[in-house]
Coordinates of C-alpha atoms and ligand atoms in Angstrom, one line a residue:
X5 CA 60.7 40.3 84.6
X6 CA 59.5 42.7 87.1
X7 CA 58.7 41.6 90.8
X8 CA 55.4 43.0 92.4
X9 CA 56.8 45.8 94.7
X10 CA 55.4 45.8 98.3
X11 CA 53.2 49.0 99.2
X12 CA 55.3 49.7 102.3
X13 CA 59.0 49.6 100.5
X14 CA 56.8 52.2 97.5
X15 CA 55.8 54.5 100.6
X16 CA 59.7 54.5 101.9
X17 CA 61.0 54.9 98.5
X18 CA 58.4 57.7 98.2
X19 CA 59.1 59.6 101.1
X20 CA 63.2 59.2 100.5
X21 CA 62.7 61.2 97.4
X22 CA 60.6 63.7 99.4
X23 CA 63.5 64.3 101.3
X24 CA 66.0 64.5 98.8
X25 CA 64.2 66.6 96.8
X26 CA 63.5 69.4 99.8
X27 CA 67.0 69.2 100.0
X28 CA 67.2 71.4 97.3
X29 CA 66.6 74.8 97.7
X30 CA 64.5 76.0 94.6
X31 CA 62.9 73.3 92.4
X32 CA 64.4 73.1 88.9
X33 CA 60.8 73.2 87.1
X34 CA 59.2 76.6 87.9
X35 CA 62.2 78.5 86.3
X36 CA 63.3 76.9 83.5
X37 CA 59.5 76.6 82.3
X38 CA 59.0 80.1 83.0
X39 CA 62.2 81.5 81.3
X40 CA 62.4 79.0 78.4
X41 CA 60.5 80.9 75.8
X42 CA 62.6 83.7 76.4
X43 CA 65.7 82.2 76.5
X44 CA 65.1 80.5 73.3
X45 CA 64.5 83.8 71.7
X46 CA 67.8 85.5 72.4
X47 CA 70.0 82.2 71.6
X48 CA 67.5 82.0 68.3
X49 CA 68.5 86.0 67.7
X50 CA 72.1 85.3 68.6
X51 CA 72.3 82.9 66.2
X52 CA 70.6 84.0 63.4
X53 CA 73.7 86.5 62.2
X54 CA 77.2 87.5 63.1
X55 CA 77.1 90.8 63.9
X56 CA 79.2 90.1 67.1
X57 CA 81.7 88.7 65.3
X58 CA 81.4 91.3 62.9
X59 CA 81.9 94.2 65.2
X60 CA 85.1 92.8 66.8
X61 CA 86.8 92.2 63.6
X62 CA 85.8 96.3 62.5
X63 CA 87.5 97.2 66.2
X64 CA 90.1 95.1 66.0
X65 CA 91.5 96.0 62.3
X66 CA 89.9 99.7 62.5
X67 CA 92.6 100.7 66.0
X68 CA 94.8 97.9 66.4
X69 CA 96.8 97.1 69.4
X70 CA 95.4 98.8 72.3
X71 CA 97.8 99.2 75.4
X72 CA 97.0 101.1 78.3
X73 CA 97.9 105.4 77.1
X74 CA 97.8 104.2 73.9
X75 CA 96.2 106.4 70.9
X76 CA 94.5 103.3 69.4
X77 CA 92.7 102.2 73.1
X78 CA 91.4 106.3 73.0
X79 CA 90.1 106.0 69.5
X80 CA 88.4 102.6 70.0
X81 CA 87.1 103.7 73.3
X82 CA 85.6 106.7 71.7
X83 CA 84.4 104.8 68.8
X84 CA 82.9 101.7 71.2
X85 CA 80.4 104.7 73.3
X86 CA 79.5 106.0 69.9
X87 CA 78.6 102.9 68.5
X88 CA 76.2 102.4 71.6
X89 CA 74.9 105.5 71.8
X90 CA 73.7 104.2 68.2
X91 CA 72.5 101.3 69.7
X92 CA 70.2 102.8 71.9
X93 CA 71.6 101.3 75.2
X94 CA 71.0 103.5 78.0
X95 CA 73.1 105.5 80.6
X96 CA 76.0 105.6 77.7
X97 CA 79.1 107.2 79.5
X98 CA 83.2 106.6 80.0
X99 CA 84.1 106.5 83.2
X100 CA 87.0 107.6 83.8
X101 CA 90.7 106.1 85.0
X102 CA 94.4 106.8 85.2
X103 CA 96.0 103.6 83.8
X104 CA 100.2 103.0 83.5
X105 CA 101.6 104.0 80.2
X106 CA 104.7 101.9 79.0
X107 CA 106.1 102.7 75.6
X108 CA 108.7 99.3 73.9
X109 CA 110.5 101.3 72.0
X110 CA 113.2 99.8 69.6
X111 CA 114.0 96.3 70.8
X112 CA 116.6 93.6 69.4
X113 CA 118.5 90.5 70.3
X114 CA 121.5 88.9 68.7
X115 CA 123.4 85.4 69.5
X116 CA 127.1 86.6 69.6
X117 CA 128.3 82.9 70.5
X118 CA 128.8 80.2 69.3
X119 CA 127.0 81.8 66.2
X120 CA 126.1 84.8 65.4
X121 CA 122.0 85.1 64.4
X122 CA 119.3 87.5 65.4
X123 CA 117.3 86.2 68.1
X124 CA 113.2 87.1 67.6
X125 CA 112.7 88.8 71.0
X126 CA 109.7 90.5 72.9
X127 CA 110.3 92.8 75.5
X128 CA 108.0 91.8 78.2
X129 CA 105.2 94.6 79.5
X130 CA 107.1 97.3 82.2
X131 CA 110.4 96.4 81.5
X132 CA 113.3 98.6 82.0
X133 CA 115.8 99.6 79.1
X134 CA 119.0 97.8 78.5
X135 CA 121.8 100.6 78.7
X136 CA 122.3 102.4 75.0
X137 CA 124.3 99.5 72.7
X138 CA 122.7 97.2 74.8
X139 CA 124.2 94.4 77.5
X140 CA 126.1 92.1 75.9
X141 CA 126.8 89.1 78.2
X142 CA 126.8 84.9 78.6
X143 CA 123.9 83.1 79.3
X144 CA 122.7 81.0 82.0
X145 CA 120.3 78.9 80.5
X146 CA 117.4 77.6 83.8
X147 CA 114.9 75.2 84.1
X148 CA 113.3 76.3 87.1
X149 CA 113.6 78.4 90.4
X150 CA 115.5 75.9 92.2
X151 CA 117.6 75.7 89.3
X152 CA 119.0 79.1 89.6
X153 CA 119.2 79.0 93.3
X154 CA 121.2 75.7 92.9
X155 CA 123.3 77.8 90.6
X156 CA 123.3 81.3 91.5
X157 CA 127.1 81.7 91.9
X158 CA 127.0 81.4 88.2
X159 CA 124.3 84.2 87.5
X160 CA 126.3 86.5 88.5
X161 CA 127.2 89.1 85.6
X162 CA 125.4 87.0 83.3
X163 CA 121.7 87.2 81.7
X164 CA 119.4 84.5 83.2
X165 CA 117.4 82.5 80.4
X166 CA 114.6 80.8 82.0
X167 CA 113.6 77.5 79.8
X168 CA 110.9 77.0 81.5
X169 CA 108.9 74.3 80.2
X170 CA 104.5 74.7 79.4
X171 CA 103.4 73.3 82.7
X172 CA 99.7 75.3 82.3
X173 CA 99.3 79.2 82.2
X174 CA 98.8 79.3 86.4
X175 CA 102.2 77.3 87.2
X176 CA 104.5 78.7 84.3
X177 CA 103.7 82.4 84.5
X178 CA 105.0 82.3 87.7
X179 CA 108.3 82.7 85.5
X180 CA 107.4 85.7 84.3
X181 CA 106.2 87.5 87.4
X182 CA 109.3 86.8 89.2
X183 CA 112.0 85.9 86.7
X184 CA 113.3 89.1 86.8
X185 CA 113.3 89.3 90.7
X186 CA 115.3 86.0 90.8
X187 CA 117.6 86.8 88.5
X188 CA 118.3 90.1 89.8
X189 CA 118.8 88.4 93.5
X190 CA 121.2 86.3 92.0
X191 CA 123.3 88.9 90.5
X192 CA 122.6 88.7 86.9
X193 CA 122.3 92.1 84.5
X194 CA 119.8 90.9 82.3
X195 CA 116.9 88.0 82.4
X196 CA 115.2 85.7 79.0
X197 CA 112.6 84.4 79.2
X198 CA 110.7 81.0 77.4
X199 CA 107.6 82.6 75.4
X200 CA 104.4 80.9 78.0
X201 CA 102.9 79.1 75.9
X202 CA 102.3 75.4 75.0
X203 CA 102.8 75.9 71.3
X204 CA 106.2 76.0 69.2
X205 CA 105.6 78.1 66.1
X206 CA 108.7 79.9 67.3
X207 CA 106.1 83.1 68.1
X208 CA 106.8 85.1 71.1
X209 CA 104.0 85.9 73.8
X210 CA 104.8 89.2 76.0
X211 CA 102.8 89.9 78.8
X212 CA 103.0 92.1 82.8
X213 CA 106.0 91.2 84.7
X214 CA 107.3 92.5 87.9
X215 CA 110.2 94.2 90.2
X216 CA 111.0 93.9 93.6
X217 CA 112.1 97.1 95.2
X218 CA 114.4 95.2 97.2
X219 CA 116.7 93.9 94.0
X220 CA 118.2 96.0 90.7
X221 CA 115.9 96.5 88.0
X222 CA 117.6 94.6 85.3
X223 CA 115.4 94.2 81.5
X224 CA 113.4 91.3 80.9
X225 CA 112.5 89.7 77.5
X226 CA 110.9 86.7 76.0
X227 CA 112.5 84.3 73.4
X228 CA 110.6 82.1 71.3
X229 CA 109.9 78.3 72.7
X230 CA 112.3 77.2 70.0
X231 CA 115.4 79.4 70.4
X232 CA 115.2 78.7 74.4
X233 CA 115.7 75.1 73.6
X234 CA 118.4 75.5 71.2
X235 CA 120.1 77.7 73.9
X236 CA 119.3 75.1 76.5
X237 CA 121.0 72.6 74.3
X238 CA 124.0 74.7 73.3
X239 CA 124.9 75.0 77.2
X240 CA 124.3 71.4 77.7
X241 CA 127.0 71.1 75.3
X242 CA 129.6 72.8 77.1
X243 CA 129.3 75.6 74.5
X244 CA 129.7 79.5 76.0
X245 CA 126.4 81.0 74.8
X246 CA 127.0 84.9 74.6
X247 CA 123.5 87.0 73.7
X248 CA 123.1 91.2 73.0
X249 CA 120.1 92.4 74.3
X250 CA 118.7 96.2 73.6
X251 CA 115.7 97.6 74.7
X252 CA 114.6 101.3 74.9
X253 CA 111.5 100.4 77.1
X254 CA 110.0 103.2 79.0
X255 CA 107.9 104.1 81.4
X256 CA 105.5 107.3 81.1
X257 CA 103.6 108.8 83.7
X258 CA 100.1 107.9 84.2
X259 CA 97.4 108.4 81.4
X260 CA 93.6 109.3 81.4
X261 CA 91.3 107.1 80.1
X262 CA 88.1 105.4 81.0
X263 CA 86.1 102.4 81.4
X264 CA 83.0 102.2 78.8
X265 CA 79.4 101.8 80.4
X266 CA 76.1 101.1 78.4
X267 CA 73.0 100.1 80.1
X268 CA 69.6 98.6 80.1
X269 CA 67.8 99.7 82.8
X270 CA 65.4 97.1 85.1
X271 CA 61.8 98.1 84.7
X272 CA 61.3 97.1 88.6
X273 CA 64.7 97.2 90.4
X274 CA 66.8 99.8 88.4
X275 CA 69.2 100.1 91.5
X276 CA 69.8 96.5 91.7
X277 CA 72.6 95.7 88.9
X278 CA 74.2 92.7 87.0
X279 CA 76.9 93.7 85.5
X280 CA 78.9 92.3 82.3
X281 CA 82.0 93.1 80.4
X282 CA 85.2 92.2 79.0
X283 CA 88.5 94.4 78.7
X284 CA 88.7 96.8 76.1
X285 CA 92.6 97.3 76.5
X286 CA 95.4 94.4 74.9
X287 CA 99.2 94.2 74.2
X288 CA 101.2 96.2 71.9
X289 CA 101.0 93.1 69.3
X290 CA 98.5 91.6 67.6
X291 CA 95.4 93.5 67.9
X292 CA 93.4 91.9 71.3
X293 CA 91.0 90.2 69.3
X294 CA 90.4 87.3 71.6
X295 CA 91.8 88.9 74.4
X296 CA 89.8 90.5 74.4
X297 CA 87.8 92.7 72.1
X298 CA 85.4 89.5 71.9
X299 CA 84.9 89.3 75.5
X300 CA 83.4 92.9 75.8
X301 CA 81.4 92.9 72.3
X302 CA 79.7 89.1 73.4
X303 CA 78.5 91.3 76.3
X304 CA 77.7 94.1 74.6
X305 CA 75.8 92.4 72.0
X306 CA 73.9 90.2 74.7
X307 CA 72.7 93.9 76.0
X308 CA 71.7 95.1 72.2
X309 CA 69.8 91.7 72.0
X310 CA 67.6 92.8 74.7
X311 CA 66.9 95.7 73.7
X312 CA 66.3 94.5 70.1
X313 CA 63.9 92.1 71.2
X314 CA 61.6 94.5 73.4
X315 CA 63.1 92.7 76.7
X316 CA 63.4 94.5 79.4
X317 CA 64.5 92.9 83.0
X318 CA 63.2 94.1 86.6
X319 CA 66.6 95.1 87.0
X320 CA 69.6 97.0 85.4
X321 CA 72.0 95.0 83.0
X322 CA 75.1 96.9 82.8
X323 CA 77.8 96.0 80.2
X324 CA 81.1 97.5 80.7
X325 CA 84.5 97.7 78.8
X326 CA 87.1 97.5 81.5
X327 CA 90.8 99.3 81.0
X328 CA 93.8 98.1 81.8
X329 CA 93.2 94.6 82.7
X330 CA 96.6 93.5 80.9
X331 CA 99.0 95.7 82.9
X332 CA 97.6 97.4 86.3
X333 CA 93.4 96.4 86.5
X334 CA 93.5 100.4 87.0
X335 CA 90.0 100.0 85.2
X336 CA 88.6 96.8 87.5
X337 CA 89.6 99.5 90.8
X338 CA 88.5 102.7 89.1
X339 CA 84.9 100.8 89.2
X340 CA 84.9 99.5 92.2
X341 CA 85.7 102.9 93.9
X342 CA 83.5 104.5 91.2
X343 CA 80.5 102.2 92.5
X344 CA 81.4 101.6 95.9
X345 CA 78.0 103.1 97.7
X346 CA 75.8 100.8 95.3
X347 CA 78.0 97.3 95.5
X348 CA 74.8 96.2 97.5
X349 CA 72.8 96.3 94.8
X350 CA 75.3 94.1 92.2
X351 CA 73.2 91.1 91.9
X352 CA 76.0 89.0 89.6
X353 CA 79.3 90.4 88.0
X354 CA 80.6 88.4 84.7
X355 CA 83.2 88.3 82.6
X356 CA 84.4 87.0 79.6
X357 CA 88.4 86.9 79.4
X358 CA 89.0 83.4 78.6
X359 CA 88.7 84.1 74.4
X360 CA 85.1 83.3 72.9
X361 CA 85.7 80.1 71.2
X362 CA 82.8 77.3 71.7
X363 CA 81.0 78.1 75.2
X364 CA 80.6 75.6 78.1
X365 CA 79.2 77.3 80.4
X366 CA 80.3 79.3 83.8
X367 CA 82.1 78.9 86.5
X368 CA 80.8 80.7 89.8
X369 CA 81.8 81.7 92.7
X370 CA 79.1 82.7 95.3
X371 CA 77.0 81.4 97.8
X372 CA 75.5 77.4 97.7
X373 CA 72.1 78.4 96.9
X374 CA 72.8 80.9 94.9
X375 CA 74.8 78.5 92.7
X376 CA 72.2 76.1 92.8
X377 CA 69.5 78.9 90.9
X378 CA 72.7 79.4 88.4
X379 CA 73.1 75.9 87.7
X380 CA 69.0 75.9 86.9
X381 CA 69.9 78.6 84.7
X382 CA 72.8 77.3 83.2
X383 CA 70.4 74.5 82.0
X384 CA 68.3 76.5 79.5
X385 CA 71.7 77.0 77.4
X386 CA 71.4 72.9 76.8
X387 CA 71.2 73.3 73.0
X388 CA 74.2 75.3 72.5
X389 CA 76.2 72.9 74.5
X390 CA 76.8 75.5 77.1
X391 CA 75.0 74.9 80.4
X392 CA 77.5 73.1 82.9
X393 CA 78.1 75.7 85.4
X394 CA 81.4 75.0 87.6
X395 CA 82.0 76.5 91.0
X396 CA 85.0 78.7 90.6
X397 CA 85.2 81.4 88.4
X398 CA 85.3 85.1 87.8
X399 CA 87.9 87.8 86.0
X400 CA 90.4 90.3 86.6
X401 CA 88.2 93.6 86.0
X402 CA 85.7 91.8 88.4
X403 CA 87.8 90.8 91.2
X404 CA 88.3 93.7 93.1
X405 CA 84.5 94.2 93.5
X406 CA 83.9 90.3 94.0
X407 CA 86.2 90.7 97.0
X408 CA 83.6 93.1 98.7
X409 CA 81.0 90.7 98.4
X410 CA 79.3 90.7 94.8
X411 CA 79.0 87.1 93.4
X412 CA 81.6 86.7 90.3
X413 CA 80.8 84.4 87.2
X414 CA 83.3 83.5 84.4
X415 CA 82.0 82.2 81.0
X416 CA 83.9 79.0 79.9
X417 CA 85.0 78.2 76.8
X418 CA 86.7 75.9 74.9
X419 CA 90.1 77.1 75.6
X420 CA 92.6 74.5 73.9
X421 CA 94.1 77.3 71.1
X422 CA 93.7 80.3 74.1
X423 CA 97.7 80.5 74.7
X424 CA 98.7 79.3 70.9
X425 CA 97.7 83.2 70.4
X426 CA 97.7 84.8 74.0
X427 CA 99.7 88.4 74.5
X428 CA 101.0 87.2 71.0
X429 CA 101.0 89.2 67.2
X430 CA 98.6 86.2 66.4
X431 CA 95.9 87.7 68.6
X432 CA 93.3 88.4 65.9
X433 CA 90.3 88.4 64.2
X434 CA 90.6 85.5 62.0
X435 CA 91.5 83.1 65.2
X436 CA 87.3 83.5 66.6
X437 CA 84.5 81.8 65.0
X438 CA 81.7 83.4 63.8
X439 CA 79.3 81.0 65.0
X440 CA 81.1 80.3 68.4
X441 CA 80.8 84.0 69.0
X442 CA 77.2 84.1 68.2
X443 CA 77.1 81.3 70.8
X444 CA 78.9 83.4 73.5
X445 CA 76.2 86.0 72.8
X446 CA 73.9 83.9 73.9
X447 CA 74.9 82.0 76.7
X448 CA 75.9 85.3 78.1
X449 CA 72.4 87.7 77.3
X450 CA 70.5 84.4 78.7
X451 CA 72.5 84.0 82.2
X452 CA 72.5 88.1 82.4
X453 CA 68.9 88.5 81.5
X454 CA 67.1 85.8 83.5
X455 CA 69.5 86.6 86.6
X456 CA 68.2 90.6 86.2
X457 CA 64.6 89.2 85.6
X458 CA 64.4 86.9 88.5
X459 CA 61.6 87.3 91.1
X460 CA 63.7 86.7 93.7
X461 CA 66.9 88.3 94.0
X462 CA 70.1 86.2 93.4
X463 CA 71.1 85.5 97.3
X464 CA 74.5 86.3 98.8
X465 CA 76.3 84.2 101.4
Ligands
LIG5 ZN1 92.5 89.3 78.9

């Protein structure tokens, strides 16, 4: 039963929400009315076919692994400007870049002792060669860091295996970066590494690692999650582990290529710029489908959408198909320098590197208010399940220019099978959803076109 409320506690309550509500610095109402219509045109368009989807599976199979200098990231670059030139986006042109050009070369890895067996191996990215016939030596077998450093008089002479276990992509990879580093320090000739990921299908994941100028060079290599542990338990055993590993790695000098750049351009603004892309290169295996062939075609396609649909925003929507991400982010710098007179006028950078599997939403990092008109934003994605907007969030390719100032956006997705496939020969088409695609498409044409459209311009700090 309800109590007759007193007309001075109404007035307080009253005025309390007043106050809250001028707290906020744009009310929620005025934009999402005014955008809705046209937001639930491009998620309708999105949706209605899967030529996103589509279009990544034809890159994908058509040129295969892409690597930075190699022939199949040329072809597919060539082939991605073609096919928007076709597409009627505007401003179609490669920009160009030098980007690092490692070649694997014939690779292999054999337990010696306490049985003989091939070992499934995968160099990892800017690895030196073993020595011709390979280093054959006893293994270490690590846990961790500490580990090692606990046990570096052993090291010496031997080849580090780092059984590292999944502790999320941030904390393991460190294991990567550096594993070679610490083992070198420690003395040994040659490191292993567990595959990072958090799934055992005994495939191996490969991915950039790095040197120290101030330690030997010695060749890094991933194992599979399951052979790690079985060489973990062999040791644990008391059992001498002995392991040949080859590798014919090399490093080539820099190559030309380019980052890919398609446009619509702002009826009002056309200097002022929100720019959107993915990475066009990938590993040597698998063929970059989610990582990340999807990422620049859900851009691209938010961009043909547009266009498709007659829409044109005050200002510039740029998509872009960075280079390089995987193994130097030589494309990511190329564009910053490229661009670095008009940064003022990038409105909102986002990328898409996380794989596009079922959308979230973003996560942003920029000023409060602006986060607060993103957020508003975010809220017209609703029905595709995609409008929390997180603060946080960005990419690779986008960082360097997000450290001069431009506000950076990542789009989230479900990303519980992301590392079953990562830097992997699993890495393809069949692993993305048509429909979850689609969805990308349109949570990233309606964040990109009603940031470009706004009346006010997306503030800074
Ligand atoms: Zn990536």
């Amino acid at each position: 039963m309800r109590q007759p409320v007193p007309l001075t506690v109404l007035l307080l309550v009253v005025a309390a929400v007043r106050a809250a509500t001028a707290q906020q610095p744009v009310p929620d109402a005025p934009l999402q009315a005014r955008y809705l219509g046209v937001a639930d045109r491009l998620i309708d368009s999105a949706l209605a076919d899967s030529v996103a989807w589509q279009r990544m599976a034809r890159i994908t199979d058509s040129f295969g692994p892409r690597l930075a200098g190699s022939e199949g990231l040329s072809r597919a670059l060539e082939f991605i400007l073609a096919e928007m030139r076709r597409d009627g986006l505007e401003n179609v042109r490669g920009e160009p870049a030098m980007v690092p050009h490692w070649v694997r070369g014939e690779e292999s890895a054999e337990l010696i002792e306490p049985r003989r067996s091939p070992l499934p191996m995968l160099g990892l990215g800017g690895s030196v060669a073993t020595p011709r016939g390979g280093i054959t030596a006893e293994v270490l077998v690590v846990s961790s860091f500490e580990e090692l450093e606990r046990r570096a008089a052993e090291a010496r002479g031997r080849i580090v295996l780092f059984d590292v276990p999944w502790q999320g992509y941030g904390r393991t990879v460190e294991y990567r970066f550096g594993g070679a580093i610490a083992a070198a320090r420690a003395g040994a000739v040659a490191a292993l590494l567990r595959s990072v990921t958090p799934n055992a299908m005994r495939t191996l994941h490969t991915g950039a690692m790095g040197y120290d100028t101030a330690v030997a060079r010695i060749p890094f290599a991933a194992l599979t999650v399951e052979d790690a542990a079985m060489l973990h338990r062999m040791q644990e055993r008391g059992e001498r582990v002995v392991v040949r590993l080859a590798m014919a790695a090399r490093t080539l000098p820099d190559a030309p290529s380019q980052n890919v750049v398609g446009e619509i351009v702002g009826a009002e603004r056309p200097d002022e710029v929100v720019v959107i892309g993915g990475h066009t290169d990938s590993w040597d295996v698998g063929t970059g489908a989610m990582d990340d062939m999807g990422g620049v075609v859900v851009a691209w396609e938010a961009v043909r959408l547009m266009r498709r649909l007659g829409l044109r925003p005050r200002r510039t929507v740029r998509v872009v198909g960075w280079v390089n991400e995987e193994n130097g982010v030589r494309g990511g710098l190329a564009y910053r320098d490229a661009h670095r007179d008009r940064l003022a006028g990038h409105v909102l950078a986002i990328e898409s590197d996380g794989g596009v599997f079922r959308p979230t939403g973003f996560g942003f990092s920029g000023s409060d208010s602006a986060l607060a008109v993103v957020r508003q934003i975010g809220g017209l994605l609703r029905r595709i399940g995609a409008d929390t907007v997180t603060r946080g969030g960005g990419g690779v390719d986008i960082g360097p220019i997000a450290e001069l100032g431009v506000p950076a956006m990542g789009l989230n997705t479900d990303g519980v099978r992301y590392f079953w496939y990562h830097h992997g020969t699993a890495d393809t088409a069949d692993k993305l959803d048509p429909r979850e695609m689609a969805q990308c498409v349109a949570a990233m044409a309606v964040m990109a076109y009603v940031v470009a459209d706004l009346p006010e311009r997306l503030p800074r700090n």
